[in-house]
Short mmCIF file of C-alpha atoms and ligand atoms in Angstrom, two decimals:
data_model
loop_
_atom_site.label_atom_id
_atom_site.label_comp_id
_atom_site.label_asym_id
_atom_site.label_seq_id
_atom_site.Cartn_x
_atom_site.Cartn_y
_atom_site.Cartn_z
CA MET A 1 20.31 3.08 5.73
CA GLN A 2 23.45 0.92 5.50
CA ASN A 3 22.98 -0.52 9.00
CA THR A 4 19.34 -1.39 8.17
CA ILE A 5 20.34 -3.25 5.01
CA LYS A 6 23.20 -5.03 6.77
CA PHE A 7 20.85 -6.13 9.58
CA ILE A 8 18.20 -7.43 7.15
CA ASN A 9 20.75 -9.21 4.97
CA GLU A 10 22.13 -10.99 8.03
CA LYS A 11 18.65 -12.06 9.18
CA THR A 12 17.55 -13.27 5.74
CA ASN A 13 20.83 -14.72 4.57
CA ASN A 14 20.96 -12.18 1.72
CA PHE A 15 17.48 -12.90 0.39
CA LYS A 16 16.93 -10.75 -2.72
CA PRO A 17 13.27 -9.71 -3.09
CA GLU A 18 12.10 -8.57 -6.53
CA ILE A 19 8.56 -7.69 -5.47
CA GLY A 20 7.43 -5.69 -2.43
CA VAL A 21 3.89 -5.87 -1.07
CA ILE A 22 2.31 -3.58 1.51
CA LEU A 23 -0.47 -5.53 3.20
CA GLY A 24 -3.32 -3.21 4.17
CA SER A 25 -6.30 -3.83 6.47
CA GLY A 26 -7.75 -7.32 6.03
CA LEU A 27 -4.70 -8.75 4.24
CA GLY A 28 -2.55 -8.97 7.37
CA ASP A 29 -2.47 -12.77 7.50
CA PHE A 30 -1.81 -13.24 3.77
CA VAL A 31 1.62 -14.76 4.31
CA GLN A 32 0.77 -17.18 7.11
CA ASP A 33 0.59 -20.26 4.88
CA PHE A 34 3.99 -19.67 3.27
CA LYS A 35 7.40 -20.56 4.59
CA SER A 36 8.90 -17.25 5.49
CA ILE A 37 11.32 -15.23 7.61
CA SER A 38 9.71 -12.49 9.72
CA ILE A 39 11.48 -9.55 11.30
CA PRO A 40 9.48 -7.29 13.67
CA TYR A 41 9.85 -3.59 12.84
CA SER A 42 10.88 -3.03 16.46
CA ASP A 43 14.06 -5.09 15.82
CA ILE A 44 15.09 -3.30 12.61
CA PRO A 45 17.49 -0.35 12.92
CA ASN A 46 15.75 2.95 11.99
CA PHE A 47 12.24 1.44 11.74
CA GLU A 48 9.42 2.92 13.84
CA VAL A 49 6.86 0.80 15.70
CA SER A 50 3.38 0.73 14.10
CA THR A 51 0.45 1.32 16.47
CA VAL A 52 -2.80 0.76 14.58
CA GLN A 53 -5.21 -2.05 15.48
CA GLY A 54 -5.23 -4.66 12.70
CA HIS A 55 -1.67 -3.79 11.61
CA LYS A 56 1.05 -6.07 13.00
CA GLY A 57 4.35 -4.49 12.12
CA GLN A 58 6.87 -6.83 10.60
CA LEU A 59 8.76 -7.44 7.38
CA ILE A 60 8.17 -10.90 5.97
CA PHE A 61 10.40 -12.49 3.36
CA ALA A 62 8.93 -15.39 1.39
CA GLN A 63 9.27 -17.19 -1.90
CA ILE A 64 5.86 -17.40 -3.53
CA ASN A 65 5.43 -19.33 -6.77
CA GLY A 66 9.15 -18.99 -7.42
CA LYS A 67 9.16 -15.20 -6.83
CA ASN A 68 11.10 -13.60 -4.01
CA VAL A 69 8.75 -11.24 -2.18
CA VAL A 70 9.09 -8.93 0.81
CA PHE A 71 5.85 -8.08 2.61
CA MET A 72 5.19 -5.21 4.94
CA GLN A 73 2.70 -6.63 7.40
CA GLY A 74 1.48 -3.33 8.73
CA ARG A 75 2.48 0.13 7.57
CA TYR A 76 3.15 3.55 9.07
CA HIS A 77 0.47 6.21 8.83
CA PHE A 78 0.96 9.96 8.92
CA TYR A 79 -1.82 10.31 11.52
CA GLU A 80 0.17 8.19 13.97
CA GLY A 81 2.54 11.13 14.22
CA HIS A 82 5.38 9.60 12.22
CA SER A 83 7.33 11.93 9.98
CA MET A 84 6.97 11.38 6.23
CA ASP A 85 10.63 10.29 6.24
CA LYS A 86 9.83 7.43 8.62
CA ILE A 87 6.67 6.43 6.71
CA VAL A 88 8.53 5.95 3.43
CA TYR A 89 11.78 4.61 4.89
CA PRO A 90 10.73 0.95 4.30
CA ILE A 91 10.11 1.74 0.62
CA LYS A 92 13.67 3.03 0.27
CA VAL A 93 14.89 -0.09 2.08
CA MET A 94 12.98 -2.25 -0.41
CA LYS A 95 14.63 -0.35 -3.26
CA LYS A 96 18.07 -1.02 -1.79
CA LEU A 97 17.19 -4.71 -1.37
CA GLY A 98 16.45 -4.93 -5.10
CA VAL A 99 12.66 -4.58 -5.30
CA LYS A 100 11.50 -3.58 -8.80
CA THR A 101 7.72 -3.74 -8.36
CA LEU A 102 5.72 -2.49 -5.37
CA VAL A 103 2.17 -3.71 -4.77
CA ILE A 104 0.31 -1.36 -2.41
CA THR A 105 -2.96 -2.42 -0.82
CA ASN A 106 -5.27 -0.49 1.48
CA ALA A 107 -8.78 -0.10 2.83
CA ALA A 108 -10.66 2.89 1.44
CA GLY A 109 -14.01 4.62 1.59
CA ALA A 110 -16.25 4.81 -1.48
CA VAL A 111 -16.48 8.27 -3.02
CA ASN A 112 -17.86 6.99 -6.32
CA LYS A 113 -21.58 6.36 -5.76
CA GLU A 114 -21.45 3.15 -7.80
CA PHE A 115 -19.02 1.49 -5.38
CA LYS A 116 -20.19 -0.88 -2.64
CA PRO A 117 -18.53 -2.20 0.52
CA ALA A 118 -16.24 -5.20 -0.20
CA ASP A 119 -15.62 -4.07 -3.80
CA LEU A 120 -11.99 -4.13 -4.96
CA MET A 121 -10.68 -1.10 -6.86
CA ILE A 122 -7.54 -0.90 -8.98
CA ILE A 123 -5.92 2.47 -8.35
CA THR A 124 -5.36 4.23 -11.68
CA ASP A 125 -4.04 7.48 -10.16
CA HIS A 126 -4.09 9.46 -6.94
CA ILE A 127 -4.71 12.89 -5.47
CA ASN A 128 -2.49 14.00 -2.60
CA PHE A 129 -4.58 15.89 -0.01
CA MET A 130 -2.27 15.08 2.87
CA GLY A 131 -0.91 18.60 2.93
CA THR A 132 2.69 17.53 2.58
CA ASN A 133 4.96 15.45 0.33
CA PRO A 134 7.37 12.68 1.34
CA LEU A 135 10.08 14.09 -0.95
CA ILE A 136 10.32 17.45 0.87
CA GLY A 137 13.84 17.95 2.20
CA GLU A 138 17.31 17.37 0.90
CA ASN A 139 17.30 15.11 -2.16
CA ASP A 140 19.39 11.94 -2.26
CA GLU A 141 20.23 11.56 -5.96
CA SER A 142 21.07 7.89 -5.41
CA PHE A 143 17.30 7.28 -5.14
CA GLY A 144 15.93 9.68 -7.73
CA THR A 145 15.82 13.16 -9.18
CA ARG A 146 14.76 16.36 -7.36
CA PHE A 147 11.63 16.91 -9.49
CA PRO A 148 10.35 13.45 -10.40
CA ASP A 149 7.69 12.90 -13.05
CA MET A 150 4.43 11.44 -11.67
CA SER A 151 2.47 11.02 -14.90
CA GLU A 152 2.16 7.23 -14.66
CA ILE A 153 2.76 6.07 -11.09
CA TYR A 154 0.37 3.11 -11.34
CA LYS A 155 1.70 1.22 -14.33
CA LYS A 156 -0.72 0.32 -17.11
CA ASN A 157 0.95 -3.05 -17.77
CA LEU A 158 0.42 -4.02 -14.11
CA ILE A 159 -3.19 -2.86 -14.22
CA LYS A 160 -3.70 -5.09 -17.25
CA ILE A 161 -2.24 -8.07 -15.34
CA VAL A 162 -4.65 -7.48 -12.42
CA LYS A 163 -7.62 -7.25 -14.78
CA ASP A 164 -6.64 -10.51 -16.49
CA CYS A 165 -6.19 -12.24 -13.12
CA ALA A 166 -9.55 -10.96 -11.86
CA GLN A 167 -11.26 -12.21 -14.98
CA GLU A 168 -9.68 -15.64 -14.58
CA LEU A 169 -10.89 -15.79 -10.98
CA GLY A 170 -14.32 -14.36 -11.74
CA VAL A 171 -13.68 -11.45 -9.36
CA GLU A 172 -15.39 -8.17 -10.23
CA LEU A 173 -13.07 -5.17 -10.21
CA LYS A 174 -13.67 -1.44 -10.05
CA GLU A 175 -11.04 1.10 -11.02
CA GLY A 176 -10.49 4.70 -10.10
CA VAL A 177 -8.64 7.54 -8.45
CA TYR A 178 -7.59 7.31 -4.78
CA ALA A 179 -7.51 10.53 -2.75
CA ALA A 180 -5.54 10.61 0.50
CA PHE A 181 -6.19 12.85 3.50
CA SER A 182 -3.99 12.75 6.58
CA GLY A 183 -6.77 11.50 8.88
CA PRO A 184 -7.26 10.29 11.55
CA SER A 185 -10.71 11.91 11.49
CA TYR A 186 -12.90 10.58 8.72
CA GLU A 187 -14.07 13.05 6.09
CA THR A 188 -17.01 15.43 6.31
CA PRO A 189 -19.80 15.32 3.70
CA ALA A 190 -18.42 18.57 2.22
CA GLU A 191 -14.95 17.04 1.86
CA ILE A 192 -16.35 13.95 0.16
CA ASN A 193 -18.42 16.13 -2.21
CA MET A 194 -15.33 18.19 -2.98
CA ILE A 195 -13.10 15.25 -3.86
CA ARG A 196 -15.86 13.59 -5.89
CA LYS A 197 -16.09 16.79 -8.00
CA LEU A 198 -12.31 16.73 -8.36
CA GLY A 199 -12.31 13.21 -9.76
CA ALA A 200 -11.72 10.94 -6.77
CA ASP A 201 -13.42 7.54 -6.56
CA ALA A 202 -12.07 6.36 -3.21
CA VAL A 203 -10.57 7.97 -0.11
CA GLY A 204 -8.07 6.83 2.49
CA MET A 205 -5.22 7.79 4.80
CA SER A 206 -2.24 5.92 3.31
CA THR A 207 -0.69 4.75 0.02
CA VAL A 208 0.07 8.15 -1.53
CA PRO A 209 3.39 8.76 0.29
CA GLU A 210 4.51 5.19 -0.44
CA ALA A 211 3.49 5.41 -4.11
CA ILE A 212 5.21 8.78 -4.62
CA VAL A 213 8.49 7.51 -3.19
CA ALA A 214 8.37 4.17 -5.02
CA ASN A 215 7.78 5.97 -8.32
CA TYR A 216 10.56 8.45 -7.54
CA CYS A 217 12.89 5.46 -6.92
CA ASP A 218 11.88 4.03 -10.30
CA MET A 219 9.85 1.15 -8.93
CA ALA A 220 6.72 0.08 -10.85
CA VAL A 221 3.68 0.59 -8.62
CA LEU A 222 0.44 -1.36 -8.50
CA GLY A 223 -2.30 -0.19 -6.11
CA ILE A 224 -5.44 -2.07 -5.06
CA SER A 225 -8.03 -0.72 -2.60
CA CYS A 226 -10.57 -2.73 -0.70
CA ILE A 227 -13.63 -0.51 -0.52
CA THR A 228 -14.81 -0.96 3.05
CA ASN A 229 -17.53 1.64 3.48
CA ALA A 230 -19.75 4.31 2.05
CA THR A 231 -18.58 7.78 3.05
CA ALA A 232 -20.09 10.86 4.67
CA GLY A 233 -23.04 12.37 2.84
CA ILE A 234 -24.14 9.00 1.45
CA LYS A 235 -23.77 6.88 4.52
CA THR A 236 -26.70 7.11 6.93
CA THR A 237 -24.88 5.78 10.02
CA PRO A 238 -21.64 7.01 11.64
CA LEU A 239 -18.43 5.40 10.34
CA SER A 240 -16.13 3.50 12.68
CA HIS A 241 -12.74 1.81 12.35
CA GLN A 242 -14.44 -1.42 13.46
CA GLU A 243 -16.74 -1.28 10.41
CA VAL A 244 -13.70 -0.78 8.16
CA VAL A 245 -11.91 -3.80 9.67
CA GLU A 246 -15.04 -5.99 9.53
CA THR A 247 -15.71 -5.26 5.86
CA ALA A 248 -12.05 -5.75 4.97
CA ASN A 249 -12.37 -9.21 6.52
CA ILE A 250 -15.44 -9.97 4.42
CA ALA A 251 -13.47 -9.18 1.24
CA LYS A 252 -10.36 -10.97 2.51
CA ASN A 253 -10.69 -14.24 0.60
CA LYS A 254 -11.22 -12.70 -2.82
CA PHE A 255 -8.51 -10.08 -2.15
CA GLN A 256 -6.04 -12.79 -1.14
CA SER A 257 -6.72 -15.02 -4.13
CA LEU A 258 -6.39 -12.04 -6.46
CA LEU A 259 -3.10 -10.99 -4.87
CA LEU A 260 -1.72 -14.53 -5.08
CA LYS A 261 -2.51 -14.77 -8.78
CA VAL A 262 -1.10 -11.32 -9.45
CA LEU A 263 2.18 -12.26 -7.73
CA GLU A 264 2.35 -15.29 -10.01
CA LYS A 265 1.92 -13.16 -13.15
CA ILE A 266 4.07 -10.10 -12.41
N1 LIG B 301 -12.04 7.46 4.81
C1 LIG B 301 -10.72 7.47 5.03
N2 LIG B 301 -10.00 6.38 5.20
C2 LIG B 301 -10.63 5.20 5.13
C3 LIG B 301 -12.00 5.12 4.90
C4 LIG B 301 -12.74 6.31 4.73
O1 LIG B 301 -13.96 6.30 4.51
N3 LIG B 301 -12.32 3.79 4.89
C5 LIG B 301 -11.15 3.11 5.10
N4 LIG B 301 -10.14 3.97 5.25
#
């Protein structure tokens, strides 16, 4: 960890980010209009290389509306074969760099029958169906306690800020529970029916490990999903990654303006 922090501090001239943002599908080019310092994951000691189409793989440091922000342009997914340790390593790095608030974005399938493609959903809570937990293993007390509370990962004050921003922009927002499976296969109709009965509104293959670790490290978490597709059992055509990427692009402008306003208000 120390060599990672030393490397980043040298590259950024000791830039101190207060907010971290994980840019999910469709938000990849969010930072392009801002003056920034980018460091490819492949250059950073102890970082893995991300392999998914539509995910670039670099840390970007930028000052946006007077706030110091670090962006993850591209994230690690469990289905890529990375260990949970590697997936959440950047979150621990953000903590060490001084990040207090983590904004997590993603693309997700609609489990709630009221949701439509290109809707945005505030994550109010999550269900971990990944079959593992990023905190398994020896605990480093310098980050957090062995048995961390998870009763309010997604902070109500941040949710309120997003709702106010959306109202100002005239953007309609959904809210609900995000369930994560490991992927990479999409869900079966039976799996979607099951998680709907259990209270899920959206489904995806990321976010949950990052949110668990951020909350464990005492960072305030905000989660926003871009609903990119109907899911099995409702959808009448097969689902493809291309469809997910295309719909994320359709929602891109409203997602970006919402994120920009939220960064102003946090
Ligand atoms: N299922 C899982 N992950 C996803 C989906 C989905 O329907 N859409 C985008 N990511």
